[in-house]
Short mmCIF file of C-alpha atoms in Angstrom, two decimals:
data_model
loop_
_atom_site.label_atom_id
_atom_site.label_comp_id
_atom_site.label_asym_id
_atom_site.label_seq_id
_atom_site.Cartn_x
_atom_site.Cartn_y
_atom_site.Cartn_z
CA UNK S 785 0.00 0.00 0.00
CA UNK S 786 1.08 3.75 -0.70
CA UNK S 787 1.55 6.16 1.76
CA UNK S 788 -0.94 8.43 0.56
CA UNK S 789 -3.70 6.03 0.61
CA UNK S 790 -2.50 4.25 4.20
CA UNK S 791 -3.31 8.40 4.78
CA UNK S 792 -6.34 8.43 3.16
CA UNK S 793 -7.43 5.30 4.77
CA UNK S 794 -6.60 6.70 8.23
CA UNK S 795 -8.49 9.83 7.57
CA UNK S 796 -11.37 8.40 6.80
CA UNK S 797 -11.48 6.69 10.02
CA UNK S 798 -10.90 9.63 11.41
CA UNK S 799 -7.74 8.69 13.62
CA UNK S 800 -5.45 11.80 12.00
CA UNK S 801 -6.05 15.21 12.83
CA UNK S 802 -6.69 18.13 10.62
CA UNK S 803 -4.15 20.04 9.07
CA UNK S 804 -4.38 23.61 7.75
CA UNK S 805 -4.76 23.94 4.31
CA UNK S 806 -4.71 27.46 2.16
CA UNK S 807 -7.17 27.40 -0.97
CA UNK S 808 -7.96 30.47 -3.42
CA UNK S 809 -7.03 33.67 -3.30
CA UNK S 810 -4.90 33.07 -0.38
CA UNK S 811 -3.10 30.05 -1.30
CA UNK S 812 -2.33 32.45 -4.48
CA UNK S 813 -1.47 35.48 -2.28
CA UNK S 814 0.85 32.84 -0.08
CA UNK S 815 2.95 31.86 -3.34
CA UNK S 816 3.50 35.63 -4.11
CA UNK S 817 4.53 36.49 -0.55
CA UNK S 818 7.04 32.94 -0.71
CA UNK S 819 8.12 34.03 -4.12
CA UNK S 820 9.10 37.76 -2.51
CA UNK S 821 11.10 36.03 0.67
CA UNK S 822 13.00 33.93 -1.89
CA UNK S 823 13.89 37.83 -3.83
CA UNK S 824 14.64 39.23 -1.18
CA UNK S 825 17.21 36.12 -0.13
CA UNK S 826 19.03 36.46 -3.26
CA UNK S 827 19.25 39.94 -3.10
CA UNK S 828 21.12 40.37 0.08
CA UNK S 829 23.14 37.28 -0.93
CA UNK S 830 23.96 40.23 -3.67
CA UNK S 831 24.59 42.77 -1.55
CA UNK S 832 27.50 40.53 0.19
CA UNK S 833 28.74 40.26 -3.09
CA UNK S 834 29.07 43.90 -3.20
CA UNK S 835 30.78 44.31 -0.01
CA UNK S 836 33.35 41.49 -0.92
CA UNK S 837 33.92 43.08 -3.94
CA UNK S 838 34.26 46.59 -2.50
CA UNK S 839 37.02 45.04 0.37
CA UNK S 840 38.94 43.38 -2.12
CA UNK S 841 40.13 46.75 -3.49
CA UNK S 842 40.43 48.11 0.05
CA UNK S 843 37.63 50.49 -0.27
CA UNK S 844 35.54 49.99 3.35
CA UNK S 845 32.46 51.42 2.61
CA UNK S 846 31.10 48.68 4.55
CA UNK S 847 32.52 49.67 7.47
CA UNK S 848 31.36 53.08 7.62
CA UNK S 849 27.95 52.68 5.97
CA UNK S 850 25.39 50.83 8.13
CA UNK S 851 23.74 49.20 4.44
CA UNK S 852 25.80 50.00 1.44
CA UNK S 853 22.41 49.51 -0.17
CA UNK S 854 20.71 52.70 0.66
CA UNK S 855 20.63 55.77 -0.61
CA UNK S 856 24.16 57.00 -0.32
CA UNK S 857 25.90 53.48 -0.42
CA UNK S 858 24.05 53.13 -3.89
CA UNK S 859 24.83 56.63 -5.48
CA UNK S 860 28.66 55.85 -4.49
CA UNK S 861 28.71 52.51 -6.18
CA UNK S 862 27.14 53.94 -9.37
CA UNK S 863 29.27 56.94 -9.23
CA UNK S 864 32.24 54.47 -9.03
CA UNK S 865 31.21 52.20 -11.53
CA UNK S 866 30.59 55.17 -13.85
CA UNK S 867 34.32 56.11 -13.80
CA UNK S 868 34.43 59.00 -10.52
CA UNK S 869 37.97 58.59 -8.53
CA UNK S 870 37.98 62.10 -6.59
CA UNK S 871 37.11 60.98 -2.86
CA UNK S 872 35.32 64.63 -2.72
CA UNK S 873 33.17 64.28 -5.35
CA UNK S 874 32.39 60.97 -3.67
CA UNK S 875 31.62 62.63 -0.90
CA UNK S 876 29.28 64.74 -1.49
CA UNK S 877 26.57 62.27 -2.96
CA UNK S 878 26.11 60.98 0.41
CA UNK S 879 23.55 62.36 2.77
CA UNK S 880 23.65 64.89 4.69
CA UNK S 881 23.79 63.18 8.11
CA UNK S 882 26.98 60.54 6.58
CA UNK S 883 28.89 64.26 5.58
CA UNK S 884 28.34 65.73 9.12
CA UNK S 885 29.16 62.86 11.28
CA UNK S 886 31.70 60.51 9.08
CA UNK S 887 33.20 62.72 6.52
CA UNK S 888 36.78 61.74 7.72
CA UNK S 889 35.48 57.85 7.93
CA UNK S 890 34.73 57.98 4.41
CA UNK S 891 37.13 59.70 2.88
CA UNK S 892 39.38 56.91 4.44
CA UNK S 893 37.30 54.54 3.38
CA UNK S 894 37.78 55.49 -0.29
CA UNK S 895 41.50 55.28 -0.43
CA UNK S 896 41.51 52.17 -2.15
CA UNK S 897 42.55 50.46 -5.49
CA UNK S 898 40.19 50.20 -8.38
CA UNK S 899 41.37 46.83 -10.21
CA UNK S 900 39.00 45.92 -13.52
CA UNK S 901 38.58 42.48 -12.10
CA UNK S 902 37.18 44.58 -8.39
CA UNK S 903 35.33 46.72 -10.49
CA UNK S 904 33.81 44.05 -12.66
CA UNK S 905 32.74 41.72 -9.78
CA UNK S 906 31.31 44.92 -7.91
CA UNK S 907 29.12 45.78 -11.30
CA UNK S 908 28.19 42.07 -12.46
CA UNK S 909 26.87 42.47 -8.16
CA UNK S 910 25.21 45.63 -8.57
CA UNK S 911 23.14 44.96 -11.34
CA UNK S 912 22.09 41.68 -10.28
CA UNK S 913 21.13 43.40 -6.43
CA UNK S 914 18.83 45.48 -9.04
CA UNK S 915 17.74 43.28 -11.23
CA UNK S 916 15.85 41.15 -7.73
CA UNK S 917 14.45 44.57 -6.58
CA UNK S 918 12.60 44.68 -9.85
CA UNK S 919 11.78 41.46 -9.07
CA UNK S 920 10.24 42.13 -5.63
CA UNK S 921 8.15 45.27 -6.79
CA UNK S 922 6.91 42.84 -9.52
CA UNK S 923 5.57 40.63 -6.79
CA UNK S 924 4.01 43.74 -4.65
CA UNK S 925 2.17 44.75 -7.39
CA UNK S 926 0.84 41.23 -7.57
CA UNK S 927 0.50 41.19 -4.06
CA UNK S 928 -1.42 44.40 -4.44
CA UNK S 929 -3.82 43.28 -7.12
CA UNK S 930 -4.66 40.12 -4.96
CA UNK S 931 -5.71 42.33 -1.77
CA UNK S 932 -8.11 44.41 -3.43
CA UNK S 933 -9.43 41.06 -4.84
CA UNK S 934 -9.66 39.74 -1.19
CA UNK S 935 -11.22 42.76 0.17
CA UNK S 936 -13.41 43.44 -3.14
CA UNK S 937 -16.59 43.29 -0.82
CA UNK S 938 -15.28 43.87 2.77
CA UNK S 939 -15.85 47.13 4.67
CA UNK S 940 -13.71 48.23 7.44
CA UNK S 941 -16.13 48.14 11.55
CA UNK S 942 -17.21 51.48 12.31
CA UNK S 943 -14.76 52.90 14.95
CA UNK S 944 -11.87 50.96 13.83
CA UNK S 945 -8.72 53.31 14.18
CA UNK S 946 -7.00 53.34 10.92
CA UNK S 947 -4.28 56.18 12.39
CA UNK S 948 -0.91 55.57 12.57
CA UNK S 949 0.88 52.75 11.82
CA UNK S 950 3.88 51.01 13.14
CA UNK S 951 7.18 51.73 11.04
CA UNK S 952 8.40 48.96 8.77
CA UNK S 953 12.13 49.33 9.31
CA UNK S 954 13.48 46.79 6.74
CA UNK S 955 12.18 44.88 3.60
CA UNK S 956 8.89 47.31 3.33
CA UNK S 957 6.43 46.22 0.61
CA UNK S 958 5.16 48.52 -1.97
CA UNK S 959 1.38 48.08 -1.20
CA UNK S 960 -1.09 50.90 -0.73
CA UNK S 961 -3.15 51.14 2.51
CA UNK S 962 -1.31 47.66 3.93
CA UNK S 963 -2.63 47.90 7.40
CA UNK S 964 -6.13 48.92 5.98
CA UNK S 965 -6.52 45.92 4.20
CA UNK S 966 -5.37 43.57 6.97
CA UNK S 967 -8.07 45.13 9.03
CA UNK S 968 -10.80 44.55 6.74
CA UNK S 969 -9.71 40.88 6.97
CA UNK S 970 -9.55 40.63 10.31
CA UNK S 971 -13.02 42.40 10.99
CA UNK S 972 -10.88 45.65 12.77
CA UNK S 973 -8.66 43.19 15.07
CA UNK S 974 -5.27 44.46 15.03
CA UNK S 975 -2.16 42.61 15.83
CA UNK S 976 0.09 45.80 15.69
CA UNK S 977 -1.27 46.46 19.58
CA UNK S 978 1.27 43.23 20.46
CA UNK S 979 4.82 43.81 20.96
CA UNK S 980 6.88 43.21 17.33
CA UNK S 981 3.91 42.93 15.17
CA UNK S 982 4.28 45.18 11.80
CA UNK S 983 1.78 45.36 9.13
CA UNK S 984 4.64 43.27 7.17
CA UNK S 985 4.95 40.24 9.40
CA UNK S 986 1.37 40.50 10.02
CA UNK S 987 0.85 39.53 6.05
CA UNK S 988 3.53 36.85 6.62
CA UNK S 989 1.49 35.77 9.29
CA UNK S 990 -1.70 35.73 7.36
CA UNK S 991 -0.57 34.61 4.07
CA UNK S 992 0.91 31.04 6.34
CA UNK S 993 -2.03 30.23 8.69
CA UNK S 994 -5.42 32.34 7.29
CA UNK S 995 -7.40 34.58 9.23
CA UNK S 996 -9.55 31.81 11.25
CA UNK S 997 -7.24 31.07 13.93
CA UNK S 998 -10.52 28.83 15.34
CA UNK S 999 -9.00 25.69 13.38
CA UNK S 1000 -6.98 25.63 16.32
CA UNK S 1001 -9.25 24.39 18.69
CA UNK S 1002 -6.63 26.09 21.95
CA UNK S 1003 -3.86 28.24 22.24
CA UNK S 1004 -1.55 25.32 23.34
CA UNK S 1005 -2.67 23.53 20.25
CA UNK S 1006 -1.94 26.57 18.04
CA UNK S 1007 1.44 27.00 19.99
CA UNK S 1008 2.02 23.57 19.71
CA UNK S 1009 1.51 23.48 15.96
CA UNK S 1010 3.52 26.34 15.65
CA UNK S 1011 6.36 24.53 16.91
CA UNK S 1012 7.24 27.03 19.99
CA UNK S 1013 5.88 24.96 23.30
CA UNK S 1014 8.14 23.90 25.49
CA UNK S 1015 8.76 19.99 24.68
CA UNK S 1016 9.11 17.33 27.70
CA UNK S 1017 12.02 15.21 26.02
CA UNK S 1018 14.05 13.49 28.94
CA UNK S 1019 13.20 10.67 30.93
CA UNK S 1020 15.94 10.23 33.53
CA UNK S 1021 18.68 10.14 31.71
CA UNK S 1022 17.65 9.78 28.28
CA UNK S 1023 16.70 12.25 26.28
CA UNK S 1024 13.52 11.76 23.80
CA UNK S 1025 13.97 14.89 21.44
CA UNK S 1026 12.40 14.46 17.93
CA UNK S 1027 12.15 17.25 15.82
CA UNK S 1028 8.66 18.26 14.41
CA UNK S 1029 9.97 20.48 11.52
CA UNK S 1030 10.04 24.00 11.60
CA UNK S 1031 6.88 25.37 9.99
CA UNK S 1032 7.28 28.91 8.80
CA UNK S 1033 4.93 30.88 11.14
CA UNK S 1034 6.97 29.63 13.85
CA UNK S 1035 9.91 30.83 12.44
CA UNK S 1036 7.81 34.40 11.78
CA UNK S 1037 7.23 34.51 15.44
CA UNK S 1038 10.86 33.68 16.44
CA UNK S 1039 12.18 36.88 14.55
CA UNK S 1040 9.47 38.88 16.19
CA UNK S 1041 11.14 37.47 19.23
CA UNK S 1042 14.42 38.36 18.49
CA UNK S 1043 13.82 42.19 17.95
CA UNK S 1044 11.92 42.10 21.03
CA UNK S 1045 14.95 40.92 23.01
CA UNK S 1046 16.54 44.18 22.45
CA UNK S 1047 13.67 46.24 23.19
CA UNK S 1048 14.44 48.94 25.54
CA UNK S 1049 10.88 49.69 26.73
CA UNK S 1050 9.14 46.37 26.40
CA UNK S 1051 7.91 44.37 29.15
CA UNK S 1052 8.59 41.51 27.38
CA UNK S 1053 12.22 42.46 26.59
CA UNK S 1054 13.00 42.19 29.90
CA UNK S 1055 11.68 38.79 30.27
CA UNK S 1056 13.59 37.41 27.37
CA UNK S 1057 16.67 38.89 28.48
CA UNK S 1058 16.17 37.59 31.86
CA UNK S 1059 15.53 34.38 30.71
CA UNK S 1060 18.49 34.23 28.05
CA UNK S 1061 20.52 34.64 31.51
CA UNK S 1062 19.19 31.21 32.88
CA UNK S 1063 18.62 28.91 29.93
CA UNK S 1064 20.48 30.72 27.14
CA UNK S 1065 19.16 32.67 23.50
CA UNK S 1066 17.43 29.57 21.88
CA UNK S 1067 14.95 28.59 24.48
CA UNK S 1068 14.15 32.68 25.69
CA UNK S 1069 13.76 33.69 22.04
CA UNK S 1070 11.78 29.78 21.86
CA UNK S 1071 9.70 31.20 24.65
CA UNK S 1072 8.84 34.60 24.28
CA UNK S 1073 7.45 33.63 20.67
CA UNK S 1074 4.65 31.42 22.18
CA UNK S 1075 3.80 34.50 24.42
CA UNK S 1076 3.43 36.24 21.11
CA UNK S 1077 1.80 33.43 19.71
CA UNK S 1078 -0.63 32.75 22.46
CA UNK S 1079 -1.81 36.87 22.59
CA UNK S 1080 -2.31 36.51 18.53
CA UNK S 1081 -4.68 33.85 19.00
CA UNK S 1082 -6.40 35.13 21.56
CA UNK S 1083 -6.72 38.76 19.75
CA UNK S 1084 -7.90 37.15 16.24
CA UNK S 1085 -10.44 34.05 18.03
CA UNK S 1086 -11.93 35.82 21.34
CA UNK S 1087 -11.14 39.24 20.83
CA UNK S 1088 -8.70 39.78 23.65
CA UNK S 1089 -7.18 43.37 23.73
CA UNK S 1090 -3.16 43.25 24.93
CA UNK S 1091 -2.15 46.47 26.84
CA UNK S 1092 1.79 47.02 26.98
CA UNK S 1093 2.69 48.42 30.63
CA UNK S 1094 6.44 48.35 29.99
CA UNK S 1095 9.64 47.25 31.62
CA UNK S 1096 8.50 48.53 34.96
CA UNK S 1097 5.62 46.61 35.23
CA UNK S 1098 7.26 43.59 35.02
CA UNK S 1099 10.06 44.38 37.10
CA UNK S 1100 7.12 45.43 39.93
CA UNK S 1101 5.30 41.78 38.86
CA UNK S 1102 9.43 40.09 39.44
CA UNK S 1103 9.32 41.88 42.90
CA UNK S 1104 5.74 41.04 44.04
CA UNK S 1105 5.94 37.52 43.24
CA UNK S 1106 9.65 37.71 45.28
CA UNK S 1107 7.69 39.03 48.24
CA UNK S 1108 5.17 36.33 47.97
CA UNK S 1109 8.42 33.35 47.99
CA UNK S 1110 9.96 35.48 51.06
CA UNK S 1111 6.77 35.16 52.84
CA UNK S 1112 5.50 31.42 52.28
CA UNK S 1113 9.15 30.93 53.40
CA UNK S 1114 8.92 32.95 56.20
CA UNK S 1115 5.82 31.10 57.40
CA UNK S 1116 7.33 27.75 56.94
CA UNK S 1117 10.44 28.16 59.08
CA UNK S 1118 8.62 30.76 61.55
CA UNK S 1119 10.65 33.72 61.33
CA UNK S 1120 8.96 37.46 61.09
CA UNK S 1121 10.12 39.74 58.27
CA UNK S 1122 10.96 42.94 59.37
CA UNK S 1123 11.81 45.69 56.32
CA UNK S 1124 14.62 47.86 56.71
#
């Protein structure tokens, strides 16, 4: 017998559980949002390219520009490429902030040697770092069309606050009203009220695992499926670990995770750095991604509002539940607490 129908056979027994499954518009929306993650790989594979071929001819631009693909980075390379030597001239295509803060940096940065075989590996990099951002607004537009297709008949809840919307620091996508349409699809839930939620991974999100979170019958299932619970994988001494894949909206919620461990005003934050302390990066950034995960599904299924109340919150919370230990234990070996 074949696997699929010792499958088949089990499902209709009902013995296997139910797996999510995109169809329509949004299994076509998912292959343009995969298709723009795999542009976007090969263009910063691109971009190291660049900076390999800048460093070979001992011009460190990448050492004094934070992304030698912005603005400035990209005027200098096409100045260069076009034939421009004179480290002034150079210069003074880069912003205005680079000029008034790094001026001597890059100047320095430019004494370097332009060898044809630097220069052609730095152009052959260049145009291929453009020819993938073509390729990504190609998918936006796409990405574009399919939202408005989506949201053809949808109308956004009265009183649903369309102000505002979280900066998308990296990798933004060129869609109109982004946020807007998310909220139509959600009914006017937002998941930019939880900590590290953009409009941007909130597509990811939804172009992965839908808009009916209710498949998932509980959070822990959800979690579960996501691949971010805690797993119970020793027995004495032997250890029981089996790996369960890594679906891709667990990974989503992992990089949310990571930016929120350097969060400065996050509550959060300061629980995945305190954890990281104990048990180390992999299982805080593990953990703080099924609090995210739990909070999204209860936002999109029952409607839960999150309120943020910062790092001091929680360190009040840490010192309250402290009290709590110092009195239990004060009870238990009979011994009054006196505060100094």
């Amino acid at each position: 017998m074949k696997d699929c129908q010792w499958i088949q056979q089990l499902h209709s027994y009902g013995l296997l559980n139910r797996c999510y499954v995109s169809e329509g518009l949004l299994k076509e929306l998912r292959s343009y949002q995969r298709l723009r993650e795999d542009h976007l790989r090969s263009a910063s594979m691109h971009i190291q390219h660049m900076q390999k071929a800048l460093i070979e001819m001992n011009i460190r631009l990448p050492e004094v520009l934070s992304q030698i693909h912005g603005a400035s980075g990209k005027a200098l390379i096409t100045a260069i490429l076009s034939g421009e030597r004179d480290r002034y001239k150079l210069l003074a295509l880069c912003h205005k902030k680079i000029k008034d803060k790094k001026s001597e940096e890059v100047l320095k940065a430019l004494e370097g040697h332009y060898t044809p075989h630097g220069l052609f590996a730095l152009e052959q990099a260049y145009k291929a770092y453009l020819f993938y951002q073509g390729q990504i607004l190609e998918c936006d537009r796409k990405i574009d069309s399919t939202l408005q297709q989506i949201n053809k008949d949808k109308q956004l809840p009265p009183g649903t606050n369309t102000g505002n919307r979280k900066p998308i620091r990296h990798n933004k996508p060129q869609v109109k009203d982004l946020g807007g349409h998310l909220l139509k699809i959600f009914g006017g839930r937002d998941a930019t009220r939880l900590p590290g939620f953009t409009d941007y991974n909130w597509l990811q999100l939804y172009t992965e695992i839908g808009a009916d979170l209710s498949q998932w019958s509980t959070e822990k299932r959800f979690a579960n499926w996501l691949g971010v619970s805690p797993g119970q994988n020793r027995s004495g001494k032997k250890n029981k670990s089996k790996s369960k894949g890594k679906p891709t909206a667990g990974q989503i919620f992992k990089e949310m995770a990571c930016g929120l461990l350097n969060s400065k005003y996050i509550g959060w934050g300061a629980f995945a750095r305190r954890l990281r302390g104990r048990k180390g990066p992999a299982i805080a950034i593990k953990a703080t991604a099924r609090k995210l995960a739990i909070q999204y599904w209860r936002l999109m299924v029952k409607g839960s509002d999150f309120v943020e109340k910062g790092i001091e919150a929680y360190d009040n919370m840490l010192k309250e539940q402290k009290q709590r230990y110092l009195q239990k234990l004060a009870i238990e070996f009979n011994v009054d607490l006196v505060p100094i």
